[in-house]
């Protein structure tokens, strides 16, 4: 395992800090997080290398960069093998009031051009903000590099006064997706409890609170198209691909 051991030059302080953390994570077998830190630290070292004129220092930097790159590559291969063997497990805990956890940031690494079919099981795609969350998730799925053609949604039917709104909202999303060549199949179940998302490239994601992990909007809206139009959507229509 590589050691951080960088000099104390001011311009390399950031790199030293990140790479020290990478080594700590590596020693704790927290390989996904370690890989991210190694990659970030290597990028910082490359920037230091560009600004270094002294040949001896440049030689030392190249040696350090090479060692960190070798370790990062080994971790990357290990993680890829774990994924192929179906042993890869990653857990993300979203704290109260946390930011930076958009659908794209959470699911991007599992989406590629091989994804053509998606299954979503979430009992709470009922209320306006939940329908809007589902719309945002669908919008992410039809962006490049994905080639999604079919989305299966299994949810529960609202038995209260919002049943009409739920049906109308899902119908509008279905029509919008159809205009993009994507089929949305909706099924209802009164016994569904678990929440999960499956992609046909083999990935399965268990989501504790389903798609509804964002804070509920302060303003209550009772008509789905209105909230969609307020965010530059046209009656729930998903913007066309560029």
PDB file of C-alpha atoms in Angstrom:
ATOM      1  CA  UNK A   1       0.000   0.000   0.000  1.00  0.00           C
ATOM      2  CA  UNK A   2       1.278   3.446  -0.888  1.00  0.00           C
ATOM      3  CA  UNK A   3       2.084   5.922   1.901  1.00  0.00           C
ATOM      4  CA  UNK A   4       1.290   9.599   1.755  1.00  0.00           C
ATOM      5  CA  UNK A   5       4.747  10.938   2.756  1.00  0.00           C
ATOM      6  CA  UNK A   6       4.581  14.212   0.812  1.00  0.00           C
ATOM      7  CA  UNK A   7       6.744  17.201   1.559  1.00  0.00           C
ATOM      8  CA  UNK A   8       5.492  20.240   3.379  1.00  0.00           C
ATOM      9  CA  UNK A   9       5.500  22.652   0.439  1.00  0.00           C
ATOM     10  CA  UNK A  10       2.482  24.948   0.715  1.00  0.00           C
ATOM     11  CA  UNK A  11       1.282  24.106  -2.806  1.00  0.00           C
ATOM     12  CA  UNK A  12       1.073  20.391  -1.979  1.00  0.00           C
ATOM     13  CA  UNK A  13      -0.759  20.727   1.341  1.00  0.00           C
ATOM     14  CA  UNK A  14      -4.154  20.001  -0.171  1.00  0.00           C
ATOM     15  CA  UNK A  15      -2.830  16.951  -2.014  1.00  0.00           C
ATOM     16  CA  UNK A  16      -1.151  15.662   1.149  1.00  0.00           C
ATOM     17  CA  UNK A  17      -4.367  16.025   3.148  1.00  0.00           C
ATOM     18  CA  UNK A  18      -6.516  14.216   0.585  1.00  0.00           C
ATOM     19  CA  UNK A  19      -4.000  11.427   0.040  1.00  0.00           C
ATOM     20  CA  UNK A  20      -3.529  10.933   3.773  1.00  0.00           C
ATOM     21  CA  UNK A  21      -7.280  10.407   4.002  1.00  0.00           C
ATOM     22  CA  UNK A  22      -7.121   8.007   1.045  1.00  0.00           C
ATOM     23  CA  UNK A  23      -4.512   5.876   2.838  1.00  0.00           C
ATOM     24  CA  UNK A  24      -6.603   5.852   6.032  1.00  0.00           C
ATOM     25  CA  UNK A  25      -9.714   4.735   4.137  1.00  0.00           C
ATOM     26  CA  UNK A  26      -7.660   2.158   2.268  1.00  0.00           C
ATOM     27  CA  UNK A  27      -6.353   0.673   5.525  1.00  0.00           C
ATOM     28  CA  UNK A  28      -9.949   0.432   6.788  1.00  0.00           C
ATOM     29  CA  UNK A  29     -10.968  -1.451   3.612  1.00  0.00           C
ATOM     30  CA  UNK A  30     -13.330   1.360   2.667  1.00  0.00           C
ATOM     31  CA  UNK A  31     -12.272   1.014  -0.932  1.00  0.00           C
ATOM     32  CA  UNK A  32     -14.945   3.040  -2.803  1.00  0.00           C
ATOM     33  CA  UNK A  33     -14.257   6.103  -0.656  1.00  0.00           C
ATOM     34  CA  UNK A  34     -10.502   5.503  -0.806  1.00  0.00           C
ATOM     35  CA  UNK A  35     -10.590   5.379  -4.605  1.00  0.00           C
ATOM     36  CA  UNK A  36     -12.331   8.747  -4.774  1.00  0.00           C
ATOM     37  CA  UNK A  37      -9.701  10.308  -2.489  1.00  0.00           C
ATOM     38  CA  UNK A  38      -6.825   8.732  -4.409  1.00  0.00           C
ATOM     39  CA  UNK A  39      -8.173  10.091  -7.686  1.00  0.00           C
ATOM     40  CA  UNK A  40      -8.689  13.555  -6.240  1.00  0.00           C
ATOM     41  CA  UNK A  41      -5.246  13.534  -4.640  1.00  0.00           C
ATOM     42  CA  UNK A  42      -3.604  12.427  -7.882  1.00  0.00           C
ATOM     43  CA  UNK A  43      -5.283  15.275  -9.754  1.00  0.00           C
ATOM     44  CA  UNK A  44      -3.953  17.731  -7.169  1.00  0.00           C
ATOM     45  CA  UNK A  45      -0.454  16.290  -7.447  1.00  0.00           C
ATOM     46  CA  UNK A  46      -0.552  16.632 -11.224  1.00  0.00           C
ATOM     47  CA  UNK A  47      -1.364  20.306 -10.764  1.00  0.00           C
ATOM     48  CA  UNK A  48       1.607  20.643  -8.404  1.00  0.00           C
ATOM     49  CA  UNK A  49       3.801  18.887 -10.961  1.00  0.00           C
ATOM     50  CA  UNK A  50       2.848  21.376 -13.664  1.00  0.00           C
ATOM     51  CA  UNK A  51       4.004  24.283 -11.516  1.00  0.00           C
ATOM     52  CA  UNK A  52       7.261  22.660 -10.352  1.00  0.00           C
ATOM     53  CA  UNK A  53      10.473  23.640 -12.171  1.00  0.00           C
ATOM     54  CA  UNK A  54      13.089  21.827 -10.092  1.00  0.00           C
ATOM     55  CA  UNK A  55      14.008  18.554 -11.815  1.00  0.00           C
ATOM     56  CA  UNK A  56      14.651  16.655  -8.586  1.00  0.00           C
ATOM     57  CA  UNK A  57      11.264  17.654  -7.155  1.00  0.00           C
ATOM     58  CA  UNK A  58       9.577  16.811 -10.446  1.00  0.00           C
ATOM     59  CA  UNK A  59      11.162  13.359 -10.365  1.00  0.00           C
ATOM     60  CA  UNK A  60       9.962  12.776  -6.777  1.00  0.00           C
ATOM     61  CA  UNK A  61       6.459  13.934  -7.644  1.00  0.00           C
ATOM     62  CA  UNK A  62       6.291  11.624 -10.660  1.00  0.00           C
ATOM     63  CA  UNK A  63       7.339   8.719  -8.447  1.00  0.00           C
ATOM     64  CA  UNK A  64       4.639   9.515  -5.866  1.00  0.00           C
ATOM     65  CA  UNK A  65       2.000   9.968  -8.563  1.00  0.00           C
ATOM     66  CA  UNK A  66       2.962   6.631 -10.112  1.00  0.00           C
ATOM     67  CA  UNK A  67       2.629   4.814  -6.766  1.00  0.00           C
ATOM     68  CA  UNK A  68      -0.772   6.345  -6.039  1.00  0.00           C
ATOM     69  CA  UNK A  69      -1.988   5.627  -9.569  1.00  0.00           C
ATOM     70  CA  UNK A  70      -0.951   1.973  -9.246  1.00  0.00           C
ATOM     71  CA  UNK A  71      -2.814   1.650  -5.956  1.00  0.00           C
ATOM     72  CA  UNK A  72      -5.903   3.400  -7.341  1.00  0.00           C
ATOM     73  CA  UNK A  73      -5.887   1.133 -10.383  1.00  0.00           C
ATOM     74  CA  UNK A  74      -5.661  -1.980  -8.179  1.00  0.00           C
ATOM     75  CA  UNK A  75      -8.608  -0.792  -6.083  1.00  0.00           C
ATOM     76  CA  UNK A  76     -10.598  -0.006  -9.225  1.00  0.00           C
ATOM     77  CA  UNK A  77      -9.996  -3.520 -10.604  1.00  0.00           C
ATOM     78  CA  UNK A  78     -10.948  -5.039  -7.262  1.00  0.00           C
ATOM     79  CA  UNK A  79     -14.227  -3.116  -7.127  1.00  0.00           C
ATOM     80  CA  UNK A  80     -15.049  -4.002 -10.722  1.00  0.00           C
ATOM     81  CA  UNK A  81     -14.509  -7.683  -9.938  1.00  0.00           C
ATOM     82  CA  UNK A  82     -16.720  -7.376  -6.861  1.00  0.00           C
ATOM     83  CA  UNK A  83     -19.454  -5.904  -9.056  1.00  0.00           C
ATOM     84  CA  UNK A  84     -19.142  -8.721 -11.571  1.00  0.00           C
ATOM     85  CA  UNK A  85     -19.318 -11.314  -8.792  1.00  0.00           C
ATOM     86  CA  UNK A  86     -22.388  -9.650  -7.308  1.00  0.00           C
ATOM     87  CA  UNK A  87     -20.627  -8.951  -4.009  1.00  0.00           C
ATOM     88  CA  UNK A  88     -20.468  -5.191  -4.250  1.00  0.00           C
ATOM     89  CA  UNK A  89     -22.358  -3.423  -1.482  1.00  0.00           C
ATOM     90  CA  UNK A  90     -22.540   0.291  -0.874  1.00  0.00           C
ATOM     91  CA  UNK A  91     -24.564   2.069   1.782  1.00  0.00           C
ATOM     92  CA  UNK A  92     -25.367   5.773   1.749  1.00  0.00           C
ATOM     93  CA  UNK A  93     -26.926   7.473   4.759  1.00  0.00           C
ATOM     94  CA  UNK A  94     -28.558  10.833   4.100  1.00  0.00           C
ATOM     95  CA  UNK A  95     -28.575  12.984   7.216  1.00  0.00           C
ATOM     96  CA  UNK A  96     -31.304  15.452   8.124  1.00  0.00           C
ATOM     97  CA  UNK A  97     -31.011  18.721   6.149  1.00  0.00           C
ATOM     98  CA  UNK A  98     -28.210  17.259   4.009  1.00  0.00           C
ATOM     99  CA  UNK A  99     -27.679  18.600   0.486  1.00  0.00           C
ATOM    100  CA  UNK A 100     -26.021  17.267  -2.659  1.00  0.00           C
ATOM    101  CA  UNK A 101     -28.089  14.084  -2.918  1.00  0.00           C
ATOM    102  CA  UNK A 102     -29.924  14.570  -6.189  1.00  0.00           C
ATOM    103  CA  UNK A 103     -31.141  11.532  -8.114  1.00  0.00           C
ATOM    104  CA  UNK A 104     -28.349  12.013 -10.632  1.00  0.00           C
ATOM    105  CA  UNK A 105     -25.636  12.127  -7.975  1.00  0.00           C
ATOM    106  CA  UNK A 106     -26.933   8.940  -6.336  1.00  0.00           C
ATOM    107  CA  UNK A 107     -27.769   6.841  -9.398  1.00  0.00           C
ATOM    108  CA  UNK A 108     -25.340   8.099 -12.061  1.00  0.00           C
ATOM    109  CA  UNK A 109     -22.728   5.393 -11.440  1.00  0.00           C
ATOM    110  CA  UNK A 110     -25.289   2.634 -12.080  1.00  0.00           C
ATOM    111  CA  UNK A 111     -26.655   4.072 -15.310  1.00  0.00           C
ATOM    112  CA  UNK A 112     -25.051   3.490 -18.690  1.00  0.00           C
ATOM    113  CA  UNK A 113     -26.078   2.851 -22.280  1.00  0.00           C
ATOM    114  CA  UNK A 114     -26.934  -0.788 -21.490  1.00  0.00           C
ATOM    115  CA  UNK A 115     -29.863   0.261 -19.281  1.00  0.00           C
ATOM    116  CA  UNK A 116     -33.082  -0.131 -21.286  1.00  0.00           C
ATOM    117  CA  UNK A 117     -35.566  -1.248 -18.625  1.00  0.00           C
ATOM    118  CA  UNK A 118     -36.202  -0.077 -15.062  1.00  0.00           C
ATOM    119  CA  UNK A 119     -38.411  -1.413 -12.272  1.00  0.00           C
ATOM    120  CA  UNK A 120     -39.475   0.885  -9.433  1.00  0.00           C
ATOM    121  CA  UNK A 121     -41.309  -0.375  -6.367  1.00  0.00           C
ATOM    122  CA  UNK A 122     -42.476   2.436  -4.101  1.00  0.00           C
ATOM    123  CA  UNK A 123     -45.825   2.436  -2.281  1.00  0.00           C
ATOM    124  CA  UNK A 124     -45.862   6.220  -1.948  1.00  0.00           C
ATOM    125  CA  UNK A 125     -46.176   7.743  -5.412  1.00  0.00           C
ATOM    126  CA  UNK A 126     -49.458   9.411  -4.494  1.00  0.00           C
ATOM    127  CA  UNK A 127     -49.285  13.047  -3.444  1.00  0.00           C
ATOM    128  CA  UNK A 128     -48.271  15.983  -5.601  1.00  0.00           C
ATOM    129  CA  UNK A 129     -44.674  16.239  -4.369  1.00  0.00           C
ATOM    130  CA  UNK A 130     -44.241  12.454  -4.673  1.00  0.00           C
ATOM    131  CA  UNK A 131     -45.531  12.503  -8.251  1.00  0.00           C
ATOM    132  CA  UNK A 132     -43.160  15.343  -8.998  1.00  0.00           C
ATOM    133  CA  UNK A 133     -40.246  13.358  -7.521  1.00  0.00           C
ATOM    134  CA  UNK A 134     -41.169  10.433  -9.760  1.00  0.00           C
ATOM    135  CA  UNK A 135     -41.261  12.758 -12.772  1.00  0.00           C
ATOM    136  CA  UNK A 136     -37.777  14.035 -11.927  1.00  0.00           C
ATOM    137  CA  UNK A 137     -36.518  10.465 -11.642  1.00  0.00           C
ATOM    138  CA  UNK A 138     -38.005   9.586 -15.047  1.00  0.00           C
ATOM    139  CA  UNK A 139     -36.416  12.670 -16.557  1.00  0.00           C
ATOM    140  CA  UNK A 140     -33.028  11.465 -15.333  1.00  0.00           C
ATOM    141  CA  UNK A 141     -33.618   8.041 -16.906  1.00  0.00           C
ATOM    142  CA  UNK A 142     -34.188   9.378 -20.416  1.00  0.00           C
ATOM    143  CA  UNK A 143     -31.044  11.501 -20.449  1.00  0.00           C
ATOM    144  CA  UNK A 144     -27.851  10.267 -22.074  1.00  0.00           C
ATOM    145  CA  UNK A 145     -26.172   7.810 -21.855  1.00  0.00           C
ATOM    146  CA  UNK A 146     -29.257   5.769 -20.917  1.00  0.00           C
ATOM    147  CA  UNK A 147     -31.416   4.185 -23.597  1.00  0.00           C
ATOM    148  CA  UNK A 148     -34.387   3.382 -21.394  1.00  0.00           C
ATOM    149  CA  UNK A 149     -37.408   2.110 -23.302  1.00  0.00           C
ATOM    150  CA  UNK A 150     -39.603   0.717 -20.509  1.00  0.00           C
ATOM    151  CA  UNK A 151     -40.254   1.872 -16.947  1.00  0.00           C
ATOM    152  CA  UNK A 152     -42.287  -0.344 -14.614  1.00  0.00           C
ATOM    153  CA  UNK A 153     -43.841   1.314 -11.563  1.00  0.00           C
ATOM    154  CA  UNK A 154     -45.413  -0.707  -8.766  1.00  0.00           C
ATOM    155  CA  UNK A 155     -47.083   1.513  -6.190  1.00  0.00           C
ATOM    156  CA  UNK A 156     -50.181   1.650  -3.994  1.00  0.00           C
ATOM    157  CA  UNK A 157     -53.445   3.303  -4.933  1.00  0.00           C
ATOM    158  CA  UNK A 158     -54.491   6.303  -2.894  1.00  0.00           C
ATOM    159  CA  UNK A 159     -57.827   5.417  -1.323  1.00  0.00           C
ATOM    160  CA  UNK A 160     -58.586   8.968  -0.197  1.00  0.00           C
ATOM    161  CA  UNK A 161     -59.581  12.177  -1.887  1.00  0.00           C
ATOM    162  CA  UNK A 162     -56.330  12.391  -3.887  1.00  0.00           C
ATOM    163  CA  UNK A 163     -56.934   9.230  -5.927  1.00  0.00           C
ATOM    164  CA  UNK A 164     -58.067  11.267  -8.949  1.00  0.00           C
ATOM    165  CA  UNK A 165     -54.988  13.478  -8.718  1.00  0.00           C
ATOM    166  CA  UNK A 166     -52.722  10.435  -8.467  1.00  0.00           C
ATOM    167  CA  UNK A 167     -54.285   8.797 -11.534  1.00  0.00           C
ATOM    168  CA  UNK A 168     -54.218  12.040 -13.517  1.00  0.00           C
ATOM    169  CA  UNK A 169     -50.608  12.777 -12.598  1.00  0.00           C
ATOM    170  CA  UNK A 170     -49.359   9.313 -13.556  1.00  0.00           C
ATOM    171  CA  UNK A 171     -51.345   9.466 -16.788  1.00  0.00           C
ATOM    172  CA  UNK A 172     -49.700  12.774 -17.728  1.00  0.00           C
ATOM    173  CA  UNK A 173     -46.250  11.382 -16.960  1.00  0.00           C
ATOM    174  CA  UNK A 174     -47.089   8.320 -19.043  1.00  0.00           C
ATOM    175  CA  UNK A 175     -48.107  10.489 -22.000  1.00  0.00           C
ATOM    176  CA  UNK A 176     -44.985  12.607 -21.648  1.00  0.00           C
ATOM    177  CA  UNK A 177     -42.723   9.565 -21.617  1.00  0.00           C
ATOM    178  CA  UNK A 178     -44.530   8.122 -24.633  1.00  0.00           C
ATOM    179  CA  UNK A 179     -43.589  11.219 -26.618  1.00  0.00           C
ATOM    180  CA  UNK A 180     -39.960  10.278 -25.930  1.00  0.00           C
ATOM    181  CA  UNK A 181     -40.458   6.684 -27.028  1.00  0.00           C
ATOM    182  CA  UNK A 182     -40.569   5.364 -23.464  1.00  0.00           C
ATOM    183  CA  UNK A 183     -43.319   3.077 -22.163  1.00  0.00           C
ATOM    184  CA  UNK A 184     -44.506   3.541 -18.569  1.00  0.00           C
ATOM    185  CA  UNK A 185     -46.361   0.580 -17.099  1.00  0.00           C
ATOM    186  CA  UNK A 186     -48.124   1.283 -13.793  1.00  0.00           C
ATOM    187  CA  UNK A 187     -49.443  -1.410 -11.479  1.00  0.00           C
ATOM    188  CA  UNK A 188     -51.018  -1.052  -8.046  1.00  0.00           C
ATOM    189  CA  UNK A 189     -50.659  -3.279  -5.008  1.00  0.00           C
ATOM    190  CA  UNK A 190     -52.214  -2.955  -1.560  1.00  0.00           C
ATOM    191  CA  UNK A 191     -49.538  -5.166   0.001  1.00  0.00           C
ATOM    192  CA  UNK A 192     -46.384  -3.454  -1.227  1.00  0.00           C
ATOM    193  CA  UNK A 193     -44.084  -2.264   1.553  1.00  0.00           C
ATOM    194  CA  UNK A 194     -40.480  -2.555   0.360  1.00  0.00           C
ATOM    195  CA  UNK A 195     -38.919   0.131  -1.779  1.00  0.00           C
ATOM    196  CA  UNK A 196     -36.389  -0.739  -4.422  1.00  0.00           C
ATOM    197  CA  UNK A 197     -35.163   0.145  -7.909  1.00  0.00           C
ATOM    198  CA  UNK A 198     -33.799  -2.405 -10.383  1.00  0.00           C
ATOM    199  CA  UNK A 199     -31.983  -1.804 -13.649  1.00  0.00           C
ATOM    200  CA  UNK A 200     -31.667  -4.469 -16.321  1.00  0.00           C
ATOM    201  CA  UNK A 201     -27.871  -4.167 -16.214  1.00  0.00           C
ATOM    202  CA  UNK A 202     -28.007  -6.115 -12.939  1.00  0.00           C
ATOM    203  CA  UNK A 203     -28.050  -3.341 -10.333  1.00  0.00           C
ATOM    204  CA  UNK A 204     -30.566  -3.357  -7.492  1.00  0.00           C
ATOM    205  CA  UNK A 205     -30.889  -0.370  -5.154  1.00  0.00           C
ATOM    206  CA  UNK A 206     -32.746  -0.602  -1.854  1.00  0.00           C
ATOM    207  CA  UNK A 207     -34.030   2.815  -0.807  1.00  0.00           C
ATOM    208  CA  UNK A 208     -35.306   3.197   2.736  1.00  0.00           C
ATOM    209  CA  UNK A 209     -37.682   6.091   2.065  1.00  0.00           C
ATOM    210  CA  UNK A 210     -38.127   5.451  -1.624  1.00  0.00           C
ATOM    211  CA  UNK A 211     -37.910   8.402  -3.991  1.00  0.00           C
ATOM    212  CA  UNK A 212     -39.490  10.625  -1.355  1.00  0.00           C
ATOM    213  CA  UNK A 213     -36.349  11.478   0.626  1.00  0.00           C
ATOM    214  CA  UNK A 214     -36.533  15.195  -0.118  1.00  0.00           C
ATOM    215  CA  UNK A 215     -38.158  17.582   2.322  1.00  0.00           C
ATOM    216  CA  UNK A 216     -41.825  18.121   1.589  1.00  0.00           C
ATOM    217  CA  UNK A 217     -42.433  21.573   0.035  1.00  0.00           C
ATOM    218  CA  UNK A 218     -43.766  24.208   2.426  1.00  0.00           C
ATOM    219  CA  UNK A 219     -46.410  25.357  -0.072  1.00  0.00           C
ATOM    220  CA  UNK A 220     -49.220  22.870  -0.509  1.00  0.00           C
ATOM    221  CA  UNK A 221     -50.281  22.380  -4.127  1.00  0.00           C
ATOM    222  CA  UNK A 222     -53.361  20.349  -5.003  1.00  0.00           C
ATOM    223  CA  UNK A 223     -53.043  20.301  -8.793  1.00  0.00           C
ATOM    224  CA  UNK A 224     -50.038  18.504 -10.291  1.00  0.00           C
ATOM    225  CA  UNK A 225     -49.625  20.442 -13.567  1.00  0.00           C
ATOM    226  CA  UNK A 226     -49.447  23.708 -11.670  1.00  0.00           C
ATOM    227  CA  UNK A 227     -46.385  22.719  -9.681  1.00  0.00           C
ATOM    228  CA  UNK A 228     -44.778  21.286 -12.792  1.00  0.00           C
ATOM    229  CA  UNK A 229     -45.398  24.468 -14.752  1.00  0.00           C
ATOM    230  CA  UNK A 230     -43.878  26.497 -11.920  1.00  0.00           C
ATOM    231  CA  UNK A 231     -40.583  24.721 -12.605  1.00  0.00           C
ATOM    232  CA  UNK A 232     -40.697  25.320 -16.359  1.00  0.00           C
ATOM    233  CA  UNK A 233     -42.432  22.091 -17.202  1.00  0.00           C
ATOM    234  CA  UNK A 234     -45.390  22.254 -19.524  1.00  0.00           C
ATOM    235  CA  UNK A 235     -48.224  20.318 -17.905  1.00  0.00           C
ATOM    236  CA  UNK A 236     -45.867  17.606 -16.706  1.00  0.00           C
ATOM    237  CA  UNK A 237     -44.089  17.291 -20.035  1.00  0.00           C
ATOM    238  CA  UNK A 238     -40.464  16.239 -19.847  1.00  0.00           C
ATOM    239  CA  UNK A 239     -38.123  18.566 -21.783  1.00  0.00           C
ATOM    240  CA  UNK A 240     -36.904  16.965 -25.059  1.00  0.00           C
ATOM    241  CA  UNK A 241     -33.414  15.579 -25.319  1.00  0.00           C
ATOM    242  CA  UNK A 242     -30.835  17.915 -26.774  1.00  0.00           C
TER     243      UNK A 242
END
